[in-house]
CSV table of C-alpha atoms in Angstrom, one decimal:
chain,number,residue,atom,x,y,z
A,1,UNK,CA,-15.6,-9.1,-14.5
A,2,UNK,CA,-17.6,-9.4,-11.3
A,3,UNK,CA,-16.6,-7.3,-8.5
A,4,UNK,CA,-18.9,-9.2,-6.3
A,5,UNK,CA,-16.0,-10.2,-3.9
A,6,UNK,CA,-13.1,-8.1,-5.0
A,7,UNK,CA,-12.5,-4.8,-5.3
A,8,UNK,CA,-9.4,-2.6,-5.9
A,9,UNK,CA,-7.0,-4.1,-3.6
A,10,UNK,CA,-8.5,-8.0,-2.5
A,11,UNK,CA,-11.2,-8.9,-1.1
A,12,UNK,CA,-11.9,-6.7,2.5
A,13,UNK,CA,-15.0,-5.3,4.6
A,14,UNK,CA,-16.1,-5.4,7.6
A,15,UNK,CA,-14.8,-8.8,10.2
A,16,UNK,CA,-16.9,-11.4,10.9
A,17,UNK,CA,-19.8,-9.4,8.7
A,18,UNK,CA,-18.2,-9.4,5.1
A,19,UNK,CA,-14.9,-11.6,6.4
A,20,UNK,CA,-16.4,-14.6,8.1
A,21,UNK,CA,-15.0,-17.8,8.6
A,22,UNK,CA,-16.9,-19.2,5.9
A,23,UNK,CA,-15.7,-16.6,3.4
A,24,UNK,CA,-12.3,-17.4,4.6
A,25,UNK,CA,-12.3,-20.8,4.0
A,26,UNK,CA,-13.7,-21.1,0.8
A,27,UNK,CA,-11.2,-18.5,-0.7
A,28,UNK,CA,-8.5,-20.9,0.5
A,29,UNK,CA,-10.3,-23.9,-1.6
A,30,UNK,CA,-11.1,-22.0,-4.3
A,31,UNK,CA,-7.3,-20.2,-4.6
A,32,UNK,CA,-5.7,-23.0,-4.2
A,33,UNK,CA,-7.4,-24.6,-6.5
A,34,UNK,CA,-6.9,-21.8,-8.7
A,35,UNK,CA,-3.6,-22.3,-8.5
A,36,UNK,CA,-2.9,-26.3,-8.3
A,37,UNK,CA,-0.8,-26.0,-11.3
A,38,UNK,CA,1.3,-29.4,-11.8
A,39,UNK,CA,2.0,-32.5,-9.8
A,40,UNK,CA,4.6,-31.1,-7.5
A,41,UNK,CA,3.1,-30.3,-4.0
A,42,UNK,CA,1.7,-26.7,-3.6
A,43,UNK,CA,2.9,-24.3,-0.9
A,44,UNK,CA,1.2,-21.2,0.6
A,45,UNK,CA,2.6,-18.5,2.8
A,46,UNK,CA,0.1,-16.5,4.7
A,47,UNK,CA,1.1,-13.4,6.6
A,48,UNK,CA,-1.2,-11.0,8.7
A,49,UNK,CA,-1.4,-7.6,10.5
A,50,UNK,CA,-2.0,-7.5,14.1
A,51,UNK,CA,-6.0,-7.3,14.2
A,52,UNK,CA,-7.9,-9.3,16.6
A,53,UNK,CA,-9.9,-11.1,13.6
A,54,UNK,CA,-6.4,-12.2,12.3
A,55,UNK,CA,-6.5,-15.4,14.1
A,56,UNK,CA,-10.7,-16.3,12.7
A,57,UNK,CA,-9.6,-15.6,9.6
A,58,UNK,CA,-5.8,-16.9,9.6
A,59,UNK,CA,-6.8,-20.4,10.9
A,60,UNK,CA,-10.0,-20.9,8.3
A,61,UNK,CA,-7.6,-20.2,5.1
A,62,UNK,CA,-5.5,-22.7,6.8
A,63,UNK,CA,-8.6,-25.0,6.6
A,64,UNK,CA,-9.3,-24.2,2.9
A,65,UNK,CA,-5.8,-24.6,1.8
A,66,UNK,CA,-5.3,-28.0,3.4
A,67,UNK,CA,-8.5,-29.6,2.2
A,68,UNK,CA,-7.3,-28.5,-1.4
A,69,UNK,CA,-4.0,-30.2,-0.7
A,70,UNK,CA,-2.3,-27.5,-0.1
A,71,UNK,CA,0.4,-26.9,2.5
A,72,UNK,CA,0.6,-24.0,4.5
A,73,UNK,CA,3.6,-21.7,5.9
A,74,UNK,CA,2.7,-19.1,8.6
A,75,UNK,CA,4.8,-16.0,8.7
A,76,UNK,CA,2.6,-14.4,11.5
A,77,UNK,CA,2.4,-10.6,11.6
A,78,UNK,CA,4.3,-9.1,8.6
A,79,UNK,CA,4.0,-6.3,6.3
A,80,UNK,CA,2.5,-6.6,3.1
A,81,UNK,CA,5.6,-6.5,0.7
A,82,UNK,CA,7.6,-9.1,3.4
A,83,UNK,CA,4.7,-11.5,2.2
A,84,UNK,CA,5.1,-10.7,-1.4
A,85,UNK,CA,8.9,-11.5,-1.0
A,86,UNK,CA,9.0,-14.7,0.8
A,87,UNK,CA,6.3,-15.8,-1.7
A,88,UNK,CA,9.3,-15.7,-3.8
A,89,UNK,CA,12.1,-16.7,-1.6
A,90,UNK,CA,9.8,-19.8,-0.6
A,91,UNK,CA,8.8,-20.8,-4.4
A,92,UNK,CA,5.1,-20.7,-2.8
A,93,UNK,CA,3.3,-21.2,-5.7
A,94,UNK,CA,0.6,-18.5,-3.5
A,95,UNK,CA,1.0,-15.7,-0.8
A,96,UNK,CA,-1.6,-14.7,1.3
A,97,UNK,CA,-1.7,-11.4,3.3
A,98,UNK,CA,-4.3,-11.0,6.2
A,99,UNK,CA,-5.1,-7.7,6.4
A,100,UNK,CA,-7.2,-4.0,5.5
A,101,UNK,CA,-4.3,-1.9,5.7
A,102,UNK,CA,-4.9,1.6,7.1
A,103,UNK,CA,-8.5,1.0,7.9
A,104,UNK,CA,-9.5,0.6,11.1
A,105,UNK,CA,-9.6,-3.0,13.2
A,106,UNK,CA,-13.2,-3.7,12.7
A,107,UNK,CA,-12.4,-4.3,9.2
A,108,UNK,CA,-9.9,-6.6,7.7
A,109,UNK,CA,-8.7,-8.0,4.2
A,110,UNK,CA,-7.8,-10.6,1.7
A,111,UNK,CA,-4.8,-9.6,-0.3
A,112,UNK,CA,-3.7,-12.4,-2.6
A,113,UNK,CA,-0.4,-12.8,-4.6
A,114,UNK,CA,1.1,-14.9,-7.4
A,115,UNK,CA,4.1,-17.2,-7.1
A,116,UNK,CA,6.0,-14.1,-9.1
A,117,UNK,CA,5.1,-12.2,-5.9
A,118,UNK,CA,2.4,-9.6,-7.8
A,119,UNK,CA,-1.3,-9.0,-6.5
A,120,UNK,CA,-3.3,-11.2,-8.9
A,121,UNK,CA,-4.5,-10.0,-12.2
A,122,UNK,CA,-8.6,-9.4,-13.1
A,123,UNK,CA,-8.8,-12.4,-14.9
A,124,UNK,CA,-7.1,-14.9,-11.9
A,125,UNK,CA,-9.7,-12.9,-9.4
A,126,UNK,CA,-12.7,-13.8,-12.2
A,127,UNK,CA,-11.7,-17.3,-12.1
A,128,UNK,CA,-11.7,-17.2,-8.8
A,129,UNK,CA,-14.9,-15.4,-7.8
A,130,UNK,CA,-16.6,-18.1,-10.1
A,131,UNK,CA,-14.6,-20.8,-8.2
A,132,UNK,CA,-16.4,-19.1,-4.8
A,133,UNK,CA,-20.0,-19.0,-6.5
A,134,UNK,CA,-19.4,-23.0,-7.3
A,135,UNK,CA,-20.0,-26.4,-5.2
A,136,UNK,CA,-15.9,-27.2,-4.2
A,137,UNK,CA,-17.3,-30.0,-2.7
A,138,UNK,CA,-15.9,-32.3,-5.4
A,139,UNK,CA,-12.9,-30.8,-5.7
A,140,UNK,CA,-11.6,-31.7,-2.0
A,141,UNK,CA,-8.5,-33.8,-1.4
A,142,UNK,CA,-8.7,-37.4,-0.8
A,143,UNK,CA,-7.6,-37.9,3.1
A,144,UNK,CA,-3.7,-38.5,2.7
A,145,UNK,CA,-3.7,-36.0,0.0
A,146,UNK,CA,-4.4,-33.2,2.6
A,147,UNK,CA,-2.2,-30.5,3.4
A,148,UNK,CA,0.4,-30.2,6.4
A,149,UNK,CA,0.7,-26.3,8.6
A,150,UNK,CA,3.4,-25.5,9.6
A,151,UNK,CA,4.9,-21.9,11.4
A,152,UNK,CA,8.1,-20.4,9.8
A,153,UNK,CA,10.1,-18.4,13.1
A,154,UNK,CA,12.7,-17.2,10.7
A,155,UNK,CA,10.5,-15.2,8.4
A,156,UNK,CA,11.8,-11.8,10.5
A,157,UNK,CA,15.4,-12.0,9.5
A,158,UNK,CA,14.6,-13.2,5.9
A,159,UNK,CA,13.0,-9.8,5.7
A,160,UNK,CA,15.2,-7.5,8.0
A,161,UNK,CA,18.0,-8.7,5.9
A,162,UNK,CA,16.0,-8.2,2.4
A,163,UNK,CA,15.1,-4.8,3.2
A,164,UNK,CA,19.0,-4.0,4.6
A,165,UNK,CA,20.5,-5.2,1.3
A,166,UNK,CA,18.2,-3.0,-0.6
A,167,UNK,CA,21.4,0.1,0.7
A,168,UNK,CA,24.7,0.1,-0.5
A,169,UNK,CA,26.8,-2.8,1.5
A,170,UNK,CA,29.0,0.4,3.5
A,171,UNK,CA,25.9,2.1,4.0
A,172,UNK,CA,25.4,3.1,7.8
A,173,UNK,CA,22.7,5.0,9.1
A,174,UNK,CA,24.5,6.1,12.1
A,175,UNK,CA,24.0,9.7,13.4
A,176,UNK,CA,20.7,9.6,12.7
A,177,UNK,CA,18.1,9.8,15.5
A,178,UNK,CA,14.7,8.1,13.9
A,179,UNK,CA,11.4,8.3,15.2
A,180,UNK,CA,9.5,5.5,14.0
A,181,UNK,CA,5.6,4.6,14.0
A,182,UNK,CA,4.7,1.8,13.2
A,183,UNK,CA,0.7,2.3,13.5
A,184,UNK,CA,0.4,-0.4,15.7
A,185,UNK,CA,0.4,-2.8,12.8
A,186,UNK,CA,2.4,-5.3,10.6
A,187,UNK,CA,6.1,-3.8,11.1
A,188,UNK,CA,6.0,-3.6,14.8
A,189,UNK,CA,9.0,-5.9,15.0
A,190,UNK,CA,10.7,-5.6,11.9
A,191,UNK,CA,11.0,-1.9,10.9
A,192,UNK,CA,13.0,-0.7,14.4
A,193,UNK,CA,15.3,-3.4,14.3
A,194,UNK,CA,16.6,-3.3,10.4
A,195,UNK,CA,17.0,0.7,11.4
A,196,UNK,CA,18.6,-0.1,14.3
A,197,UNK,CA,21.0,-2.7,12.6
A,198,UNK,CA,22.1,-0.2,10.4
A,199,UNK,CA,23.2,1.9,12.9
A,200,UNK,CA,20.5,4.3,14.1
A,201,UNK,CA,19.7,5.5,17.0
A,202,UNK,CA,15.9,4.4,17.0
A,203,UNK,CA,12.9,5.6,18.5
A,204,UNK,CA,10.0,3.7,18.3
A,205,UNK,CA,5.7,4.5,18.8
A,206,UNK,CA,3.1,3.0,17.7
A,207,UNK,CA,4.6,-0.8,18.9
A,208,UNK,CA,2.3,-1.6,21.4
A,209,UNK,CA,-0.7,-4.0,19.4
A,210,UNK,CA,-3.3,-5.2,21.1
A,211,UNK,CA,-5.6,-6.3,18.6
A,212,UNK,CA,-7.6,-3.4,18.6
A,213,UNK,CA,-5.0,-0.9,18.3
A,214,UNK,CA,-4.4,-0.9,14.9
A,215,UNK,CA,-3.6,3.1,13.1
A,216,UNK,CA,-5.7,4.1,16.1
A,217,UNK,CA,-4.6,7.9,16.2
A,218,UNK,CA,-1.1,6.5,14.8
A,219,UNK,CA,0.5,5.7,11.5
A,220,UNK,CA,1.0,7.4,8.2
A,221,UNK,CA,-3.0,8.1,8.5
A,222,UNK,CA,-2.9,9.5,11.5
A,223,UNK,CA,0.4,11.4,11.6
A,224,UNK,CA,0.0,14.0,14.7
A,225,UNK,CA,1.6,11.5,17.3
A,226,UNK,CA,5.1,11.3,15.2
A,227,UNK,CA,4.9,15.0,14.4
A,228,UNK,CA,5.0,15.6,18.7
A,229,UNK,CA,7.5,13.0,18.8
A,230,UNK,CA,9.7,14.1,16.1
A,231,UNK,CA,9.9,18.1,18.0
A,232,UNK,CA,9.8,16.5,21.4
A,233,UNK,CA,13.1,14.6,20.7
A,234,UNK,CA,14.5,16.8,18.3
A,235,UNK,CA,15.0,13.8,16.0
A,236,UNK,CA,16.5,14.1,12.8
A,237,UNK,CA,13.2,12.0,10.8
A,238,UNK,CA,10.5,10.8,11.6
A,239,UNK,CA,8.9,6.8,9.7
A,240,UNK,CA,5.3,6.7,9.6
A,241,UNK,CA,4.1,3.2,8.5
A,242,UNK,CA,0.0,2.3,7.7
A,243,UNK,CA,-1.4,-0.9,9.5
A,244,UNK,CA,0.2,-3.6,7.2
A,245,UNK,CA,3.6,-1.4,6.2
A,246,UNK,CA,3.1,-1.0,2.5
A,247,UNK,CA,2.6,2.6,2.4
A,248,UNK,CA,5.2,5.4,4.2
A,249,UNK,CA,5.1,9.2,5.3
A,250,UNK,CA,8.0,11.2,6.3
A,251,UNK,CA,8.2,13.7,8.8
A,252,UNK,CA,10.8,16.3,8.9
A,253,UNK,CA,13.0,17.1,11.4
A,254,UNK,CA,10.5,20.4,11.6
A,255,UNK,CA,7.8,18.6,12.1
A,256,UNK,CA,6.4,18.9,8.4
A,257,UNK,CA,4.9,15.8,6.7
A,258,UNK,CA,6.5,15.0,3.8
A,259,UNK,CA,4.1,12.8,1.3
A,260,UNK,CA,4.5,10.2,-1.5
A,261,UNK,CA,4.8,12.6,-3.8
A,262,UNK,CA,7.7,14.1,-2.9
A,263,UNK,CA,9.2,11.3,-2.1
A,264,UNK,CA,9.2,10.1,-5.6
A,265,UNK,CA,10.3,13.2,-6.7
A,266,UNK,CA,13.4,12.2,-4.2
A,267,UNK,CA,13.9,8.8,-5.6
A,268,UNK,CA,13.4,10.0,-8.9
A,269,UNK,CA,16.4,12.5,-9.0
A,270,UNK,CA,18.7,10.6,-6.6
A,271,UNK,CA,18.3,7.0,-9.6
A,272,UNK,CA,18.2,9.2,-12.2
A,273,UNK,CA,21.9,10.9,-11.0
A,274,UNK,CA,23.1,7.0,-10.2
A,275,UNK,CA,22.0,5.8,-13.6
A,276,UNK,CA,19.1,3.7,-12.0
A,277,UNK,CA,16.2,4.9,-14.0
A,278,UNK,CA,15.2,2.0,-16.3
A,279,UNK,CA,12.9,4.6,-18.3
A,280,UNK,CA,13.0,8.9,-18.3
A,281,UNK,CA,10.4,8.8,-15.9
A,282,UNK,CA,8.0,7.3,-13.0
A,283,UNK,CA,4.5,6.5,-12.7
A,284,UNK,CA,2.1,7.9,-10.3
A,285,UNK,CA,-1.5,7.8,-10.1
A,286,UNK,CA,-4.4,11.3,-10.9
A,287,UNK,CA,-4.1,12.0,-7.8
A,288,UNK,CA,-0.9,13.2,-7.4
A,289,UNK,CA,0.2,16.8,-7.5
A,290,UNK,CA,0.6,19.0,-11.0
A,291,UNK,CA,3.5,20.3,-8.8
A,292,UNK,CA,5.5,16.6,-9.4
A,293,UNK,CA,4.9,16.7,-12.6
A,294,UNK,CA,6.2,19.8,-13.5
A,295,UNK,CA,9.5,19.4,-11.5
A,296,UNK,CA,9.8,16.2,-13.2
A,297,UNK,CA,9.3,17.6,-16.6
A,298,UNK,CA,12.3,20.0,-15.2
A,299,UNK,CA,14.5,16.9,-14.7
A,300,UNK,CA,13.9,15.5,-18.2
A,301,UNK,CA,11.2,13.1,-16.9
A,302,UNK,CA,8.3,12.5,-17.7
A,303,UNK,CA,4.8,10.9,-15.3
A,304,UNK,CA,2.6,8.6,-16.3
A,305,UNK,CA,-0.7,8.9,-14.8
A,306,UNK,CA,-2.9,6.1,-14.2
A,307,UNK,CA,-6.2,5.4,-12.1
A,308,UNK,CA,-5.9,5.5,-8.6
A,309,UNK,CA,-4.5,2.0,-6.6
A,310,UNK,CA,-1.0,0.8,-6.7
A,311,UNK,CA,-2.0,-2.4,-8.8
A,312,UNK,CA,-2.8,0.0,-11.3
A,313,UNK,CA,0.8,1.8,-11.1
A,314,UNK,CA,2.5,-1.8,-11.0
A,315,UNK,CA,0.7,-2.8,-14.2
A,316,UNK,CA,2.1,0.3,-16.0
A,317,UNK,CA,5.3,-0.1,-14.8
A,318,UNK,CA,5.7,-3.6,-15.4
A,319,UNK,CA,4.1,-3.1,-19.1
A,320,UNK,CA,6.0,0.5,-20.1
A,321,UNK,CA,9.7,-1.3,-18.1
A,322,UNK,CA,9.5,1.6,-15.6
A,323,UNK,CA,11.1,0.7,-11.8
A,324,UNK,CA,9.7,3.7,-9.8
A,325,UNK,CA,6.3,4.6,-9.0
A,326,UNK,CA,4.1,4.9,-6.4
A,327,UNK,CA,1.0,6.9,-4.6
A,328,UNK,CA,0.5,10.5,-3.3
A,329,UNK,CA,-0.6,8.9,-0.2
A,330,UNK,CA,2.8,6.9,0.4
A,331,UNK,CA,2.4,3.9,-1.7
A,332,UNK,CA,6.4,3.8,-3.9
A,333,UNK,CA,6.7,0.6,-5.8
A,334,UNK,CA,10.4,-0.1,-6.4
A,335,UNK,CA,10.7,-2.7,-8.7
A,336,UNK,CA,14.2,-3.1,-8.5
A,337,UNK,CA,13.5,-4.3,-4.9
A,338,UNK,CA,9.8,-5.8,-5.0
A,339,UNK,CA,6.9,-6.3,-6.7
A,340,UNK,CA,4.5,-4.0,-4.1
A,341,UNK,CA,4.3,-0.8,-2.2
A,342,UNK,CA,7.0,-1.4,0.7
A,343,UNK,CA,7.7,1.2,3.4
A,344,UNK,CA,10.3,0.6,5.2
A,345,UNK,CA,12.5,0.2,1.8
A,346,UNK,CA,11.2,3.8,0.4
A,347,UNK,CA,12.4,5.0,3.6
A,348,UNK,CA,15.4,3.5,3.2
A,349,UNK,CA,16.0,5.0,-0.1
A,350,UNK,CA,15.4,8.2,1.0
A,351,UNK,CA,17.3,7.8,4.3
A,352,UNK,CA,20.4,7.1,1.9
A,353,UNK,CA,19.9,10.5,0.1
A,354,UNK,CA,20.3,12.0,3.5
A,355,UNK,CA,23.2,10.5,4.6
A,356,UNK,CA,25.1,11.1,0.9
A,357,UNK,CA,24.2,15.0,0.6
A,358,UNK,CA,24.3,15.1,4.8
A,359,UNK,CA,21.5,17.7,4.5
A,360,UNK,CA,18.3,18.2,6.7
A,361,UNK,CA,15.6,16.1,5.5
A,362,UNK,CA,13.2,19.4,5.4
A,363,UNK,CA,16.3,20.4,2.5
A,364,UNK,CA,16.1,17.0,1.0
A,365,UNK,CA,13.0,16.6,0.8
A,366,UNK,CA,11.5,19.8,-0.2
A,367,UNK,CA,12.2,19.5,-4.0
A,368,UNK,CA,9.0,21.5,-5.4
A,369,UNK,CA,5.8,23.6,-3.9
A,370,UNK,CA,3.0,22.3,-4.6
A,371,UNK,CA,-0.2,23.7,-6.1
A,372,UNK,CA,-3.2,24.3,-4.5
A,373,UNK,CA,-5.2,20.9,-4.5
A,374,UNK,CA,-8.5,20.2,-3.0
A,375,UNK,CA,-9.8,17.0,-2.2
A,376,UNK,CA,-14.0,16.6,-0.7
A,377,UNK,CA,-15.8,13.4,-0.3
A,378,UNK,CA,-19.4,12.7,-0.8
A,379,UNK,CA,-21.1,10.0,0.9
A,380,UNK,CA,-23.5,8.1,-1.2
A,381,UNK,CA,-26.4,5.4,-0.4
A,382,UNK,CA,-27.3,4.2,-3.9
A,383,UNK,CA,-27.5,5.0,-7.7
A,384,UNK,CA,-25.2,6.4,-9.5
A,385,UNK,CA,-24.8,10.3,-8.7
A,386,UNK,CA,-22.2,11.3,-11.7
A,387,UNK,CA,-24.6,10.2,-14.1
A,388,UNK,CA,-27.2,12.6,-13.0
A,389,UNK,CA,-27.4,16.1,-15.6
A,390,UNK,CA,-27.1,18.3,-12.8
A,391,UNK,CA,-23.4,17.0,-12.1
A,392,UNK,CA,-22.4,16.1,-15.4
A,393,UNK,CA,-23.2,20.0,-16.2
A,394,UNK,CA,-21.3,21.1,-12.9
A,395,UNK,CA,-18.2,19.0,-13.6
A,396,UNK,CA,-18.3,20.4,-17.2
A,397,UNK,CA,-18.1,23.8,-15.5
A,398,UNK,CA,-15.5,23.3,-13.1
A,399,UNK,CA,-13.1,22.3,-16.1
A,400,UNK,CA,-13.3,25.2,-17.8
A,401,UNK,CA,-13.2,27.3,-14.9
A,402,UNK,CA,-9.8,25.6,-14.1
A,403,UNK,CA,-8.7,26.0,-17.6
A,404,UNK,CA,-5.9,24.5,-19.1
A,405,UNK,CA,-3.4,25.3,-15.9
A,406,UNK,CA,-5.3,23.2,-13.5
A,407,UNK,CA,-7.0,19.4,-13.3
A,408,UNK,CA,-10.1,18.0,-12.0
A,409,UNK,CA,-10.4,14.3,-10.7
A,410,UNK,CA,-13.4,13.0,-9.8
A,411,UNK,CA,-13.9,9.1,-9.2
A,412,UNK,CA,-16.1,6.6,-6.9
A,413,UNK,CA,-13.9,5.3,-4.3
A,414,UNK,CA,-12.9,1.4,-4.2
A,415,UNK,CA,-13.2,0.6,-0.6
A,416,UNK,CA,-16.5,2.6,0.1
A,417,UNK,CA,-19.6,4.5,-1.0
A,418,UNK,CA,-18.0,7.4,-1.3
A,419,UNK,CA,-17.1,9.4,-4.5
A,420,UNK,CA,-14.3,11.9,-4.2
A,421,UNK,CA,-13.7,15.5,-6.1
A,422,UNK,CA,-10.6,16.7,-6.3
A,423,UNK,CA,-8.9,19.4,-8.2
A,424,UNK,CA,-6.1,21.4,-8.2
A,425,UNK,CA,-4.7,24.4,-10.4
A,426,UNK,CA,-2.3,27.7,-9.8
A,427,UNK,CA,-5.1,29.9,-8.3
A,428,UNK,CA,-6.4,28.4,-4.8
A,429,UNK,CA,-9.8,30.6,-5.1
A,430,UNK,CA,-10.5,28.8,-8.4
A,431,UNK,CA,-9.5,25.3,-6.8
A,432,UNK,CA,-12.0,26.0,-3.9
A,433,UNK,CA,-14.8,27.1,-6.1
A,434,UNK,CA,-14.5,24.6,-8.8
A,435,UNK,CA,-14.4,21.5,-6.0
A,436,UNK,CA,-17.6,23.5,-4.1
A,437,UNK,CA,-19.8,23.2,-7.1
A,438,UNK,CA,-18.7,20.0,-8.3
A,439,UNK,CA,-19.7,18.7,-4.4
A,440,UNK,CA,-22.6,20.4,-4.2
A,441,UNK,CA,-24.3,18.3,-7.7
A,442,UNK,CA,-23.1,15.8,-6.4
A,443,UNK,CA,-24.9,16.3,-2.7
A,444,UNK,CA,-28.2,16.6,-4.2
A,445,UNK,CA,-27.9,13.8,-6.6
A,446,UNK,CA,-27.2,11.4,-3.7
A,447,UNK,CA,-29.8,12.9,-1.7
């Protein structure tokens, strides 16, 4: 399919260059004509982050939609998963979130759901795409045919509530002093008040947006802030949310960051004791640590690996029945609970560990070492480096000097021109070299 507007997680780049008004309006028309299945009248809900472009781009989907007969609910600024819920809850036939996650606010993003509440398939984003290269002209509603807007004020508690019920019903929290960032971003509201309605005593940074704000030296990207936070009040944990809450780090009560990875391993071994493991296993993408998989293989379970993006972990789960997965970098898909990354409900689950073995979260959470694992970028203007011989010959090296102990990963990225090497393996020296040679091919193929 054509990748000409989306890539591995919507449609995003730079705002008002890439995301213009224009843009915006005609993926309204040409998803909701997409998706005007049946006679019944169509609903959208669109939620945002807390960028300044929010607002250009929020109001011209509210355009498109409406001139495709579409009507339109506003949520306002809400994290990713809260839109991919009330997609549901609302029996939207579409969901809409505004937003480019943890990049910075110069960016921002088209993330587009189903009425199921899943990010939309290749073939939907094909149809799509060819929709956007197409005259829509004479597909426009006739005037009373147009769509109505309208803002819904009680989308907050729909969600606080959701991601509350996602505990046991006696669960309390209290006792626990929580240091929460919420990068600025989607969850500024939401995320302080479900912890403090379950009982704990709540700190929050990182609440302040201002449109330009967004994971600005905050957030699970930029984790130093909590870390000082965390030692400075001697709290118990520490929440780091991304711009549009769908990803989560922890900080221990040390001031240690604590990363998706080992919060699966958490999840993992806490469902597994309660029975709640639909399948032996989880799902996790390459890039996650050889260190997971081998205390999972301890545990009886097994990891599926599959390429890096949460869509891609969604679509193995949903296809192998498996209701935990997620991202080294702090994507957990609980599918129990919802149908995307959410982090305040992966902190939650882990939060509830805590509280039931009442142990520090640096004990809790520390369930295996991991190996050595190096991870370079390369910046790249054009071409296609990994097909050159020179790196084709280098990465063939670097496996074998890794050997059978240790893995190499090297992939474009999906967001930019950038193409990452990673590897990772019981001897650290070995890790370095074989990750030094692989980036220096690759340098002077992109030269």
């Amino acid at each position: 399919m054509t990748r000409k507007y989306f890539g591995t997680d919507g449609i995003r780049g730079r705002a008002n260059g890439v995301i213009t008004p224009d843009l915006a309006l005609k993926v309204g028309q040409a998803t909701g004509i997409a998706f005007h299945r049946g006679e019944h009248r169509h609903r959208v809900v669109i939620g945002k982050d807390t960028r300044l472009s929010g607002y250009m781009i929020e109001y011209a989907m509210v355009a498109g939609f409406t001139s495709v007969g579409m009507d339109v609910m506003l949520l306002g600024p809400m994290p990713t998963p809260a839109v991919a819920m009330l997609t549901r809850s609302m029996r939207a036939d579409l969901g809409v979130m505004i937003s480019a996650s943890h990049n910075p606010y110069e960016d921002n993003g088209i993330k587009l759901f189903g009425p199921d509440g899943h990010k939309l398939n290749d073939e939907v984003e094909a149809e799509i795409s060819a929709l956007l290269d197409s005259d829509l002209s004479p597909r426009l509603s006739t005037s009373p045919m147009l769509g109505r807007a309208k803002r819904i004020e009680s989308a907050h508690a729909r969600y606080i509530e959701f991601a509350k019920r996602t505990l046991p019903r006696n669960m309390s929290l209290e006792g626990l002093r929580i240091v929460v960032d919420c990068a600025n971003g989607a969850a500024y509201k939401v995320a302080p008040e479900a912890l403090w309605e379950l009982g704990a005593e709540v700190i929050a940074i990182g609440v302040e947006p201002d449109g330009l704000n967004i994971n600005k030296d905050v957030g699970s990207t930029h984790p130093a802030a909590l870390i000082q936070k965390v030692r400075e009040l001697r709290a118990d944990v520490g929440i780091a949310l991304d711009g549009d809450a769908d990803r989560v780090l922890i900080v221990d009560e040390q001031g240690q960051v604590v990363d998706g990875d080992q919060l699966m391993a958490v999840i993992a071994r806490s469902w597994q004791e309660d029975g709640r493991l639909s399948q032996p296993g989880i799902v996790a993408t390459v890039m996650s640590n050889l260190g997971l998989e081998r205390y999972l293989g301890g545990l009886g379970l097994s990891l599926a690996r599959t390429s890096v993006g949460d869509r891609y972990v969604l679509e193995h789960m949903r296809a192998h029945g498996f209701n935990v997965g997620g991202e080294q970098s702090g994507h957990i898909i609980l599918s129990d609970h919802g149908t995307t990354g959410d982090g305040l409900v992966a902190a939650l689950q882990l939060l509830a560990v805590v509280k039931r073995q009442d142990k520090p979260v640096s004990e809790v959470c520390h369930c295996f070492e991991p190996l050595p694992q190096i991870l370079k970028n390369v910046r790249y203007k054009q071409g296609q480096p990994l097909k050159e011989k020179p790196v084709v010959s280098a990465i063939e090296a670097a496996t074998q000097l890794l050997g059978a102990g240790g893995r190499l990963v090297i992939r474009p990225s999906g967001t930019e021109p950038v193409i990452r090497v990673m590897a990772e393996g019981d001897d650290a020296d070995l890790v370095m070299r074989a990750v030094d040679d692989v980036v220096e091919a690759v340098t002077k193929a992109a030269a």
